[in-house]
């Protein structure tokens, strides 16, 4: 039995001990204290919250200053009480295996927005543990092999007498000579120092699907860290970071951009060529276009990661007022103002203006 003991098993073990130690039946000196100690241990082990603290820290309250510390002064620690309940941690298990699965690895990869729109193949450098090519994960120098441990005769465990609240009891502990493996490696592989794996750098080409965003993780099975002693490899996770683009701002699978047009073009109407991720597109500016108007180019946004199709590209028109006029231009504009009865123009106040939409969007998205 071990730390995995169920509530029912703990209760049974407690009842057995309590019957033996209860002051009503046991008048031996110290039996009262032992009964209290066992009862306290039972309270801890049967309270799921306290149990969790004990299981994760090996200490009551997660510190050395708890009840367990107090017990140590009397010659037994909390672990001893636990062992008393269950006859020693790890009792009855066979030798431990050297082979362990490797850990997962995580690397970050930066891509440009265009690669997120269409997907790409990306070369990445990864450094992980790989199976040692010299010993092929056996941990032994070629031509040698592990031999059975002389101390534990292959069981991986040794018997140990410990003082506990019930006096001297035998518990089992991992064999110190072989670290519980049951075998020793007399001549560890020189390349991997007997670990069965070495660190290695390699280049992988990964397929980044269209539609990924910052934070998307791509899982590559079996490309993580190799395990010890030929254990299977963990997985490799590639986390995507999408670089900010100087022109396009992404919102979900839609893209946004501003197109600045001269005041005269906005008033008279024109066609302007604009570069998109799909090449040049003609944007038709109709006569009388206002700042903040949006032209939507359907299907020129980011490819949907799941499902079919793409988002849209929204082109926000910004009308540019000339900042410098020469004498002739100024004269012409004054004539125009006169013809339009706007020499002494008054502004109109209202809330319907849409000019700030794109600025607000950019703020909200933080330019990612
Ligand atoms: Zn090796
Ligand atoms: Zn041993």
Coordinates of C-alpha atoms and ligand atoms in Angstrom, one line a residue:
X1 CA 0.0 0.0 0.0
X2 CA 1.2 3.5 -0.6
X3 CA 0.3 7.1 -0.9
X4 CA -2.4 6.1 -3.3
X5 CA -4.3 4.5 -0.5
X6 CA -8.0 5.0 -0.7
X7 CA -10.1 6.5 2.1
X8 CA -11.5 3.0 2.9
X9 CA -8.0 1.5 3.3
X10 CA -6.9 4.3 5.6
X11 CA -10.0 3.9 7.7
X12 CA -9.4 0.2 8.0
X13 CA -5.8 0.7 9.0
X14 CA -6.8 3.3 11.5
X15 CA -9.4 1.1 13.2
X16 CA -6.9 -1.7 13.6
X17 CA -4.4 0.6 15.2
X18 CA -6.9 2.4 17.4
X19 CA -8.2 -0.9 18.8
X20 CA -4.7 -1.8 19.8
X21 CA -3.7 1.6 21.3
X22 CA -6.9 3.0 22.8
X23 CA -6.3 4.0 26.4
X24 CA -9.2 1.9 27.6
X25 CA -7.6 -1.3 26.4
X26 CA -3.9 -0.4 26.4
X27 CA -2.4 0.7 29.7
X28 CA 1.2 0.5 28.6
X29 CA 3.2 3.7 29.2
X30 CA 3.1 6.0 26.2
X31 CA 0.1 4.2 24.6
X32 CA -2.0 7.3 25.2
X33 CA 0.4 9.5 23.2
X34 CA 0.6 6.9 20.4
X35 CA -3.1 6.8 20.2
X36 CA -3.2 10.6 19.9
X37 CA -0.6 10.5 17.2
X38 CA -2.3 7.9 15.2
X39 CA -5.7 9.7 15.6
X40 CA -4.1 12.9 14.4
X41 CA -2.4 11.1 11.4
X42 CA -5.8 9.6 10.6
X43 CA -7.4 13.1 10.6
X44 CA -4.9 14.4 8.2
X45 CA -5.0 11.4 5.9
X46 CA -8.8 11.2 5.8
X47 CA -9.3 15.0 5.1
X48 CA -9.0 15.4 1.4
X49 CA -7.6 18.9 1.7
X50 CA -5.0 18.1 4.3
X51 CA -4.2 14.9 2.4
X52 CA -3.5 16.8 -0.8
X53 CA -1.0 19.1 1.1
X54 CA 0.7 16.1 2.6
X55 CA 0.8 14.2 -0.7
X56 CA 2.4 17.1 -2.6
X57 CA 4.8 18.3 0.0
X58 CA 5.4 15.2 2.2
X59 CA 4.7 17.5 5.1
X60 CA 1.6 18.4 7.0
X61 CA 0.7 22.1 6.3
X62 CA 3.4 21.9 3.6
X63 CA 6.1 23.1 6.1
X64 CA 8.6 21.5 8.3
X65 CA 7.1 23.3 11.3
X66 CA 3.9 21.3 11.4
X67 CA 2.9 18.4 13.6
X68 CA 5.3 16.1 11.8
X69 CA 8.3 18.3 13.0
X70 CA 7.0 18.0 16.5
X71 CA 7.0 14.2 16.2
X72 CA 10.6 14.1 14.9
X73 CA 11.7 15.4 18.3
X74 CA 10.2 12.2 19.8
X75 CA 12.0 10.1 17.4
X76 CA 9.4 9.6 14.6
X77 CA 8.3 11.8 11.8
X78 CA 5.1 12.0 10.0
X79 CA 6.4 9.7 7.2
X80 CA 7.0 7.1 9.9
X81 CA 3.3 7.3 11.0
X82 CA 2.3 7.1 7.4
X83 CA 4.5 4.0 7.0
X84 CA 3.1 2.6 10.2
X85 CA -0.4 2.8 8.6
X86 CA 0.7 1.2 5.5
X87 CA 3.7 -1.0 6.3
X88 CA 6.2 1.1 4.5
X89 CA 6.0 3.2 1.3
X90 CA 6.5 1.3 -1.9
X91 CA 6.4 -2.1 -0.2
X92 CA 5.9 -5.0 -2.6
X93 CA 6.8 -3.1 -5.8
X94 CA 9.4 -4.6 -8.1
X95 CA 12.5 -2.8 -9.3
X96 CA 12.1 0.6 -11.0
X97 CA 12.5 1.0 -14.7
X98 CA 15.2 3.2 -16.1
X99 CA 13.1 3.8 -19.1
X100 CA 11.1 7.0 -18.9
X101 CA 9.1 8.9 -21.4
X102 CA 10.7 12.2 -22.5
X103 CA 9.2 15.5 -21.7
X104 CA 7.3 17.7 -24.1
X105 CA 9.1 20.6 -25.5
X106 CA 7.8 24.0 -26.5
X107 CA 9.3 26.5 -28.9
X108 CA 8.1 29.8 -30.2
X109 CA 8.2 30.6 -33.9
X110 CA 7.6 34.1 -35.4
X111 CA 5.9 34.4 -38.8
X112 CA 4.8 37.3 -40.8
X113 CA 1.1 38.2 -41.2
X114 CA 1.2 37.1 -44.9
X115 CA 2.2 33.6 -43.8
X116 CA -0.7 33.5 -41.3
X117 CA -3.0 34.5 -44.2
X118 CA -1.9 31.7 -46.6
X119 CA 0.0 29.2 -44.4
X120 CA 3.7 28.4 -45.0
X121 CA 6.4 25.8 -44.5
X122 CA 8.8 27.0 -41.9
X123 CA 12.3 25.8 -41.1
X124 CA 13.0 25.7 -37.3
X125 CA 16.0 24.8 -35.3
X126 CA 15.2 22.6 -32.3
X127 CA 17.5 21.3 -29.6
X128 CA 16.2 18.3 -27.7
X129 CA 17.5 15.2 -26.2
X130 CA 17.6 12.3 -28.7
X131 CA 18.4 8.6 -28.3
X132 CA 22.1 8.2 -27.9
X133 CA 23.5 6.8 -31.2
X134 CA 26.4 5.1 -29.5
X135 CA 24.5 2.9 -27.1
X136 CA 21.1 3.1 -28.8
X137 CA 19.5 4.0 -25.4
X138 CA 20.9 1.0 -23.5
X139 CA 23.1 3.3 -21.4
X140 CA 25.9 0.7 -21.6
X141 CA 29.2 1.1 -23.4
X142 CA 28.9 -1.1 -26.5
X143 CA 29.9 -4.7 -25.8
X144 CA 28.9 -4.4 -22.1
X145 CA 25.5 -5.0 -20.4
X146 CA 23.9 -4.3 -17.1
X147 CA 24.3 -6.8 -14.3
X148 CA 22.1 -7.7 -11.4
X149 CA 22.7 -5.6 -8.3
X150 CA 24.6 -7.5 -5.6
X151 CA 23.0 -5.6 -2.7
X152 CA 19.3 -6.1 -3.5
X153 CA 19.7 -9.1 -5.9
X154 CA 17.6 -7.4 -8.5
X155 CA 14.6 -6.5 -6.4
X156 CA 15.6 -2.8 -6.4
X157 CA 14.6 -2.6 -2.7
X158 CA 16.2 -3.2 0.7
X159 CA 14.6 -3.8 4.1
X160 CA 15.2 -1.1 6.6
X161 CA 14.4 -1.1 10.3
X162 CA 12.9 2.2 11.5
X163 CA 11.7 3.3 14.9
X164 CA 8.0 4.2 14.8
X165 CA 5.2 4.8 17.2
X166 CA 4.8 1.0 17.4
X167 CA 8.5 0.4 18.2
X168 CA 10.8 -1.0 15.6
X169 CA 9.2 -1.9 12.3
X170 CA 10.6 -3.1 9.0
X171 CA 10.0 -0.9 6.0
X172 CA 11.3 -1.3 2.4
X173 CA 13.3 1.5 0.7
X174 CA 14.8 1.8 -2.7
X175 CA 18.2 0.2 -2.9
X176 CA 20.9 2.8 -2.6
X177 CA 23.4 0.8 -4.6
X178 CA 21.4 0.6 -7.8
X179 CA 18.9 3.5 -7.1
X180 CA 16.1 1.0 -7.1
X181 CA 16.7 -0.2 -10.6
X182 CA 17.7 -3.7 -9.6
X183 CA 20.6 -3.6 -12.0
X184 CA 23.8 -1.6 -12.2
X185 CA 25.6 -0.5 -15.3
X186 CA 29.3 -1.4 -14.8
X187 CA 30.5 0.5 -17.8
X188 CA 28.2 3.4 -18.7
X189 CA 28.2 4.6 -22.3
X190 CA 30.9 7.3 -22.7
X191 CA 28.9 9.4 -25.1
X192 CA 25.8 9.9 -23.0
X193 CA 27.3 9.2 -19.6
X194 CA 24.9 6.3 -19.2
X195 CA 21.7 8.3 -19.7
X196 CA 20.8 6.7 -23.0
X197 CA 20.2 10.1 -24.6
X198 CA 22.2 13.1 -25.7
X199 CA 21.3 16.7 -26.6
X200 CA 21.2 17.4 -30.2
X201 CA 20.3 20.3 -32.5
X202 CA 18.4 19.6 -35.7
X203 CA 16.4 21.5 -38.3
X204 CA 12.8 20.6 -38.9
X205 CA 10.5 21.9 -41.6
X206 CA 7.1 22.4 -40.1
X207 CA 3.8 23.0 -42.0
X208 CA 2.2 26.1 -40.6
X209 CA -1.5 26.0 -41.6
X210 CA -3.2 29.1 -43.0
X211 CA -5.3 30.9 -40.4
X212 CA -3.0 30.5 -37.4
X213 CA -2.8 33.4 -34.9
X214 CA -0.5 34.4 -32.1
X215 CA -0.8 31.7 -29.5
X216 CA -1.8 28.9 -31.8
X217 CA 0.1 25.8 -30.9
X218 CA 1.1 23.1 -33.4
X219 CA 1.7 19.7 -31.9
X220 CA 4.4 17.5 -33.4
X221 CA 4.1 14.0 -31.9
X222 CA 7.3 12.3 -30.9
X223 CA 9.5 15.3 -31.7
X224 CA 10.1 16.4 -28.1
X225 CA 12.7 15.3 -25.6
X226 CA 13.9 11.7 -25.9
X227 CA 13.2 9.7 -22.7
X228 CA 15.9 8.2 -20.5
X229 CA 17.3 4.7 -21.3
X230 CA 15.5 4.5 -24.7
X231 CA 12.2 5.8 -23.4
X232 CA 9.8 7.3 -26.0
X233 CA 10.1 10.9 -27.1
X234 CA 7.7 13.5 -25.8
X235 CA 5.9 15.8 -28.1
X236 CA 7.1 19.1 -29.5
X237 CA 4.7 22.1 -29.4
X238 CA 5.4 25.0 -31.7
X239 CA 3.7 28.2 -30.5
X240 CA 3.1 30.8 -33.2
X241 CA 3.7 34.5 -32.8
X242 CA 2.5 36.6 -35.7
X243 CA 4.6 39.8 -36.4
X244 CA 2.8 43.1 -36.5
X245 CA 2.4 44.2 -40.1
X246 CA 3.1 47.8 -41.1
X247 CA 0.0 48.0 -43.3
X248 CA -2.6 45.5 -42.3
X249 CA -4.2 45.0 -38.9
X250 CA -5.9 41.7 -38.1
X251 CA -9.3 41.4 -36.3
X252 CA -10.3 37.8 -36.2
X253 CA -10.0 36.7 -39.8
X254 CA -10.6 40.1 -41.2
X255 CA -7.9 42.5 -42.2
X256 CA -8.1 46.3 -42.0
X257 CA -6.0 49.0 -43.8
X258 CA -6.2 52.7 -44.4
X259 CA -6.1 54.2 -47.9
X260 CA -5.3 57.9 -47.9
X261 CA -6.7 59.8 -50.9
X262 CA -6.4 63.5 -51.8
X263 CA -9.3 65.7 -51.1
X264 CA -9.8 66.4 -54.8
X265 CA -9.9 62.7 -55.7
X266 CA -12.5 62.1 -52.9
X267 CA -14.6 64.9 -54.2
X268 CA -14.3 64.0 -57.9
X269 CA -14.0 60.2 -57.7
X270 CA -11.2 58.1 -59.1
X271 CA -9.8 54.6 -59.1
X272 CA -6.7 53.8 -57.0
X273 CA -4.5 50.8 -57.1
X274 CA -3.7 49.2 -53.8
X275 CA -1.3 46.4 -52.9
X276 CA -2.9 43.5 -51.0
X277 CA -1.5 40.1 -49.9
X278 CA -3.2 38.9 -53.2
X279 CA -1.5 41.4 -55.4
X280 CA -2.6 44.8 -56.6
X281 CA -6.4 45.5 -56.5
X282 CA -8.2 48.5 -57.9
X283 CA -10.2 50.5 -55.3
X284 CA -12.9 52.6 -56.8
X285 CA -13.4 55.9 -55.0
X286 CA -16.7 57.3 -55.9
X287 CA -17.3 61.0 -56.2
X288 CA -18.1 62.5 -52.8
X289 CA -16.3 59.9 -50.7
X290 CA -16.0 60.9 -47.0
X291 CA -13.2 60.2 -44.6
X292 CA -13.9 57.0 -42.7
X293 CA -15.9 55.2 -45.4
X294 CA -15.1 51.6 -45.8
X295 CA -14.6 49.6 -49.0
X296 CA -14.8 45.9 -48.3
X297 CA -12.9 43.5 -50.5
X298 CA -14.6 40.2 -50.0
X299 CA -12.4 37.1 -49.3
X300 CA -9.1 38.9 -49.2
X301 CA -8.7 38.4 -45.5
X302 CA -7.1 35.6 -43.4
X303 CA -8.0 32.0 -44.4
X304 CA -10.2 30.4 -41.8
X305 CA -8.2 27.9 -39.7
X306 CA -11.2 25.7 -39.4
X307 CA -13.7 25.4 -42.3
X308 CA -13.5 27.0 -45.7
X309 CA -13.0 30.4 -47.1
X310 CA -11.4 33.6 -45.9
X311 CA -12.2 36.8 -44.1
X312 CA -12.5 40.2 -45.7
X313 CA -10.2 43.1 -46.3
X314 CA -11.7 46.4 -45.1
X315 CA -10.2 49.4 -46.7
X316 CA -10.8 52.5 -44.5
X317 CA -10.7 55.7 -46.7
X318 CA -9.0 58.7 -45.3
X319 CA -9.4 62.0 -47.1
X320 CA -6.4 64.2 -47.0
X321 CA -6.7 67.9 -46.8
X322 CA -3.9 69.7 -48.5
X323 CA -1.5 71.3 -46.0
X324 CA 0.4 73.7 -48.3
X325 CA -1.2 75.7 -51.1
X326 CA 0.5 78.0 -53.5
X327 CA -1.1 81.3 -54.5
X328 CA -2.9 79.9 -57.5
X329 CA -4.2 76.9 -55.7
X330 CA -5.4 79.1 -52.9
X331 CA -7.2 81.4 -55.3
X332 CA -8.9 78.5 -57.0
X333 CA -10.1 77.1 -53.7
X334 CA -11.4 80.5 -52.6
X335 CA -13.4 80.7 -55.9
X336 CA -14.8 77.2 -55.2
X337 CA -15.7 78.2 -51.7
X338 CA -17.4 81.2 -53.0
X339 CA -19.4 79.2 -55.6
X340 CA -20.5 76.8 -52.9
X341 CA -21.4 79.6 -50.5
X342 CA -18.9 78.4 -48.0
X343 CA -16.8 81.6 -47.5
X344 CA -18.0 81.9 -44.0
X345 CA -18.8 78.3 -43.4
X346 CA -20.0 77.1 -40.1
X347 CA -19.3 73.6 -38.8
X348 CA -22.0 71.1 -38.0
X349 CA -22.0 69.3 -34.7
X350 CA -23.2 65.8 -34.6
X351 CA -22.4 62.3 -33.4
X352 CA -22.7 60.5 -36.7
X353 CA -19.2 60.9 -37.9
X354 CA -17.4 57.7 -38.7
X355 CA -13.9 59.1 -39.1
X356 CA -12.6 57.7 -35.8
X357 CA -13.6 54.1 -36.5
X358 CA -10.3 52.8 -37.7
X359 CA -8.3 54.7 -35.1
X360 CA -10.5 53.1 -32.4
X361 CA -10.1 49.7 -33.9
X362 CA -6.3 50.1 -34.0
X363 CA -6.4 51.1 -30.3
X364 CA -8.5 48.1 -29.4
X365 CA -6.4 45.6 -31.2
X366 CA -3.2 46.9 -29.9
X367 CA -1.7 46.7 -33.4
X368 CA -1.2 42.9 -33.4
Ligands
LIG1 ZN1 25.0 6.3 -24.9
LIG2 ZN1 20.2 -2.8 -5.7

